[in-house]
PDB file of C-alpha atoms in Angstrom:
ATOM      1  CA  VAL A  18     118.139 227.666  75.104  1.00  0.00           C
ATOM      2  CA  PRO A  19     121.159 226.022  77.438  1.00  0.00           C
ATOM      3  CA  LEU A  20     122.600 227.196  79.666  1.00  0.00           C
ATOM      4  CA  TRP A  21     126.343 225.920  80.741  1.00  0.00           C
ATOM      5  CA  ASP A  22     127.941 226.029  83.776  1.00  0.00           C
ATOM      6  CA  ASP A  23     131.818 224.470  84.260  1.00  0.00           C
ATOM      7  CA  ARG A  24     131.526 221.311  82.024  1.00  0.00           C
ATOM      8  CA  LYS A  25     127.438 220.962  82.676  1.00  0.00           C
ATOM      9  CA  ILE A  26     125.297 221.255  80.365  1.00  0.00           C
ATOM     10  CA  TYR A  27     121.732 222.382  81.614  1.00  0.00           C
ATOM     11  CA  VAL A  28     118.968 222.664  78.501  1.00  0.00           C
ATOM     12  CA  SER A  29     114.912 223.807  78.617  1.00  0.00           C
ATOM     13  CA  THR A  30     112.893 221.144  77.137  1.00  0.00           C
ATOM     14  CA  ALA A  31     109.457 219.398  76.977  1.00  0.00           C
ATOM     15  CA  TYR A  32     110.339 217.377  74.254  1.00  0.00           C
ATOM     16  CA  GLY A  33     112.141 214.199  72.724  1.00  0.00           C
ATOM     17  CA  GLY A  34     114.597 214.869  69.959  1.00  0.00           C
ATOM     18  CA  ARG A  35     117.765 215.681  68.188  1.00  0.00           C
ATOM     19  CA  TRP A  36     119.218 218.530  69.015  1.00  0.00           C
ATOM     20  CA  LYS A  37     122.874 220.008  67.343  1.00  0.00           C
ATOM     21  CA  LEU A  38     125.175 221.359  70.211  1.00  0.00           C
ATOM     22  CA  CYS A  39     127.534 223.989  68.871  1.00  0.00           C
ATOM     23  CA  HIS A  40     130.151 226.258  70.915  1.00  0.00           C
ATOM     24  CA  CYS A  41     131.244 229.521  70.495  1.00  0.00           C
ATOM     25  CA  SER A  42     135.404 229.894  70.513  1.00  0.00           C
ATOM     26  CA  SER A  43     136.106 233.360  72.698  1.00  0.00           C
ATOM     27  CA  VAL A  44     139.307 233.230  70.397  1.00  0.00           C
ATOM     28  CA  PHE A  45     137.254 234.541  67.577  1.00  0.00           C
ATOM     29  CA  HIS A  46     134.371 235.854  69.686  1.00  0.00           C
ATOM     30  CA  SER A  47     135.312 237.839  72.745  1.00  0.00           C
ATOM     31  CA  THR A  48     131.523 237.830  74.332  1.00  0.00           C
ATOM     32  CA  CYS A  49     129.759 234.797  72.708  1.00  0.00           C
ATOM     33  CA  SER A  50     126.909 236.595  73.233  1.00  0.00           C
ATOM     34  CA  THR A  51     124.336 235.726  70.179  1.00  0.00           C
ATOM     35  CA  SER A  52     123.405 232.756  68.329  1.00  0.00           C
ATOM     36  CA  ARG A  53     125.230 233.747  65.618  1.00  0.00           C
ATOM     37  CA  GLU A  54     128.467 233.472  67.011  1.00  0.00           C
ATOM     38  CA  PHE A  55     127.561 229.768  67.945  1.00  0.00           C
ATOM     39  CA  ASN A  56     129.638 228.406  64.856  1.00  0.00           C
ATOM     40  CA  ILE A  57     131.298 225.229  65.293  1.00  0.00           C
ATOM     41  CA  ALA A  58     129.623 221.999  65.119  1.00  0.00           C
ATOM     42  CA  ALA A  59     130.306 220.447  68.500  1.00  0.00           C
ATOM     43  CA  GLY A  60     128.550 217.112  68.192  1.00  0.00           C
ATOM     44  CA  ALA A  61     124.657 215.889  69.140  1.00  0.00           C
ATOM     45  CA  LEU A  62     122.478 215.761  71.977  1.00  0.00           C
ATOM     46  CA  VAL A  63     119.713 213.151  71.513  1.00  0.00           C
ATOM     47  CA  ILE A  64     116.223 212.939  74.166  1.00  0.00           C
ATOM     48  CA  ARG A  65     114.181 210.193  74.645  1.00  0.00           C
ATOM     49  CA  GLY A  66     110.586 210.560  74.169  1.00  0.00           C
ATOM     50  CA  PRO A  67     107.455 212.780  72.550  1.00  0.00           C
ATOM     51  CA  ARG A  68     108.405 214.966  69.818  1.00  0.00           C
ATOM     52  CA  GLN A  69     105.477 216.653  71.474  1.00  0.00           C
ATOM     53  CA  ALA A  70     104.062 217.984  74.591  1.00  0.00           C
ATOM     54  CA  TYR A  71     100.313 217.491  75.296  1.00  0.00           C
ATOM     55  CA  ARG A  72      98.375 215.917  73.203  1.00  0.00           C
ATOM     56  CA  GLU A  73      94.369 214.906  73.203  1.00  0.00           C
ATOM     57  CA  VAL A  74      92.203 213.341  70.789  1.00  0.00           C
ATOM     58  CA  PRO A  75      88.746 212.769  69.616  1.00  0.00           C
ATOM     59  CA  CYS A  76      87.004 209.845  69.880  1.00  0.00           C
ATOM     60  CA  THR A  77      83.006 209.391  68.592  1.00  0.00           C
ATOM     61  CA  PHE A  78      81.038 206.361  70.361  1.00  0.00           C
ATOM     62  CA  ARG A  79      81.080 202.959  68.604  1.00  0.00           C
ATOM     63  CA  ARG A  80      83.524 204.517  66.054  1.00  0.00           C
ATOM     64  CA  ASP A  81      86.832 203.450  65.319  1.00  0.00           C
ATOM     65  CA  CYS A  82      89.112 205.745  66.634  1.00  0.00           C
ATOM     66  CA  ASP A  83      92.330 207.111  64.863  1.00  0.00           C
ATOM     67  CA  LEU A  84      94.826 207.762  67.405  1.00  0.00           C
ATOM     68  CA  GLY A  85      96.733 208.756  65.283  1.00  0.00           C
ATOM     69  CA  GLN A  86     101.063 208.430  65.227  1.00  0.00           C
ATOM     70  CA  LEU A  87     103.301 209.802  68.289  1.00  0.00           C
ATOM     71  CA  ASP A  88     105.938 210.836  66.863  1.00  0.00           C
ATOM     72  CA  VAL A  89     108.774 209.305  69.479  1.00  0.00           C
ATOM     73  CA  GLU A  90     112.603 209.982  69.669  1.00  0.00           C
ATOM     74  CA  ASP A  91     114.847 207.002  70.208  1.00  0.00           C
ATOM     75  CA  PRO A  92     111.995 204.433  71.930  1.00  0.00           C
ATOM     76  CA  TRP A  93     112.858 201.713  73.946  1.00  0.00           C
ATOM     77  CA  GLU A  94     111.044 198.355  73.647  1.00  0.00           C
ATOM     78  CA  GLU A  95     109.952 199.339  77.560  1.00  0.00           C
ATOM     79  CA  ASP A  96     107.962 202.627  76.500  1.00  0.00           C
ATOM     80  CA  ARG A  97     104.750 202.688  76.724  1.00  0.00           C
ATOM     81  CA  ILE A  98     101.910 205.046  75.597  1.00  0.00           C
ATOM     82  CA  GLY A  99      98.738 205.264  78.067  1.00  0.00           C
ATOM     83  CA  PHE A 100      95.226 207.057  77.064  1.00  0.00           C
ATOM     84  CA  LEU A 101      92.996 208.792  80.009  1.00  0.00           C
ATOM     85  CA  PHE A 102      89.417 209.400  79.107  1.00  0.00           C
ATOM     86  CA  GLY A 103      88.898 213.183  79.484  1.00  0.00           C
ATOM     87  CA  VAL A 104      91.068 216.975  79.105  1.00  0.00           C
ATOM     88  CA  ASN A 105      92.474 218.504  81.518  1.00  0.00           C
ATOM     89  CA  VAL A 106      93.720 215.210  82.897  1.00  0.00           C
ATOM     90  CA  THR A 107      97.376 214.903  84.172  1.00  0.00           C
ATOM     91  CA  CYS A 108      99.123 212.103  83.423  1.00  0.00           C
ATOM     92  CA  GLY A 109     100.087 209.959  86.421  1.00  0.00           C
ATOM     93  CA  THR A 110      97.334 210.742  88.676  1.00  0.00           C
ATOM     94  CA  ALA A 111      94.818 207.683  86.923  1.00  0.00           C
ATOM     95  CA  GLU A 112      95.351 204.783  85.112  1.00  0.00           C
ATOM     96  CA  PRO A 113      95.575 204.146  81.972  1.00  0.00           C
ATOM     97  CA  ALA A 114      92.344 202.907  80.475  1.00  0.00           C
ATOM     98  CA  ILE A 115      94.344 201.530  77.591  1.00  0.00           C
ATOM     99  CA  SER A 116      98.377 200.721  77.317  1.00  0.00           C
ATOM    100  CA  ASN A 117     100.422 200.116  74.482  1.00  0.00           C
ATOM    101  CA  PRO A 118     103.856 199.934  73.653  1.00  0.00           C
ATOM    102  CA  ALA A 119     105.441 203.297  72.199  1.00  0.00           C
ATOM    103  CA  LYS A 120     105.907 203.006  68.626  1.00  0.00           C
ATOM    104  CA  ASN A 121     106.342 205.115  65.983  1.00  0.00           C
ATOM    105  CA  GLU A 122     103.137 203.757  64.033  1.00  0.00           C
ATOM    106  CA  SER A 123      99.575 204.646  64.194  1.00  0.00           C
ATOM    107  CA  LEU A 124      96.864 203.070  66.683  1.00  0.00           C
ATOM    108  CA  THR A 125      93.492 202.946  65.979  1.00  0.00           C
ATOM    109  CA  LEU A 126      90.694 201.663  68.453  1.00  0.00           C
ATOM    110  CA  GLN A 127      87.954 199.319  66.535  1.00  0.00           C
ATOM    111  CA  SER A 128      84.978 200.528  67.907  1.00  0.00           C
ATOM    112  CA  ASN A 129      83.964 197.165  69.711  1.00  0.00           C
ATOM    113  CA  HIS A 130      86.753 198.292  72.291  1.00  0.00           C
ATOM    114  CA  SER A 131      85.807 198.770  75.590  1.00  0.00           C
ATOM    115  CA  ALA A 132      86.814 201.902  76.258  1.00  0.00           C
ATOM    116  CA  LEU A 133      84.917 203.671  73.489  1.00  0.00           C
ATOM    117  CA  GLN A 134      81.559 202.974  75.192  1.00  0.00           C
ATOM    118  CA  TYR A 135      81.539 206.271  75.163  1.00  0.00           C
ATOM    119  CA  GLY A 136      82.449 209.352  73.015  1.00  0.00           C
ATOM    120  CA  GLY A 137      84.386 211.633  74.478  1.00  0.00           C
ATOM    121  CA  TRP A 138      88.495 213.135  74.678  1.00  0.00           C
ATOM    122  CA  TRP A 139      91.151 211.737  75.789  1.00  0.00           C
ATOM    123  CA  THR A 140      94.726 212.677  77.111  1.00  0.00           C
ATOM    124  CA  VAL A 141      98.173 211.378  75.179  1.00  0.00           C
ATOM    125  CA  CYS A 142     100.604 210.050  78.537  1.00  0.00           C
ATOM    126  CA  TYR A 143     104.506 208.686  78.115  1.00  0.00           C
ATOM    127  CA  CYS A 144     106.449 206.282  80.112  1.00  0.00           C
ATOM    128  CA  PHE A 145     109.552 205.526  79.676  1.00  0.00           C
ATOM    129  CA  GLY A 146     110.502 201.987  80.627  1.00  0.00           C
ATOM    130  CA  PRO A 147     111.440 199.630  82.167  1.00  0.00           C
ATOM    131  CA  ASP A 148     108.883 200.061  84.384  1.00  0.00           C
ATOM    132  CA  CYS A 149     105.270 200.936  83.442  1.00  0.00           C
ATOM    133  CA  SER A 150     103.055 198.901  85.635  1.00  0.00           C
ATOM    134  CA  THR A 151     101.347 201.937  87.181  1.00  0.00           C
ATOM    135  CA  ARG A 152      99.735 205.277  86.625  1.00  0.00           C
ATOM    136  CA  HIS A 153     103.167 207.399  88.570  1.00  0.00           C
ATOM    137  CA  HIS A 154     104.915 206.024  86.092  1.00  0.00           C
ATOM    138  CA  PHE A 155     103.433 207.896  82.979  1.00  0.00           C
ATOM    139  CA  SER A 156     103.794 211.594  82.144  1.00  0.00           C
TER     140      SER A 156
END
């Protein structure tokens, strides 16, 4: 739900995506207090990044692991996805075991990948490029 102050718009969302902007005219609505009153198209807001927030993926020891497709809005060539081993792990606190370009395509780790030397859960993290060289860049 956006809040506005003068000419600034504040958007509260944890997700990337395309958002429709709507306007309410005080000529037609005196209060502009309900969503139905915002019925004039005013453009679009594009927020880069994953369209979902936090995600965990299970992997089995010595088996191919389908990490699935990360659904990203407008990924840049320098953006990266990182995978941290474990659940309840905070992105940015450790170096990702795996770091790949952030593309809207499925990613599978082969069973012989060094990261699959044991089974468990992985936490998916995201880095907005161009600099994804350290753990601090992943969120």
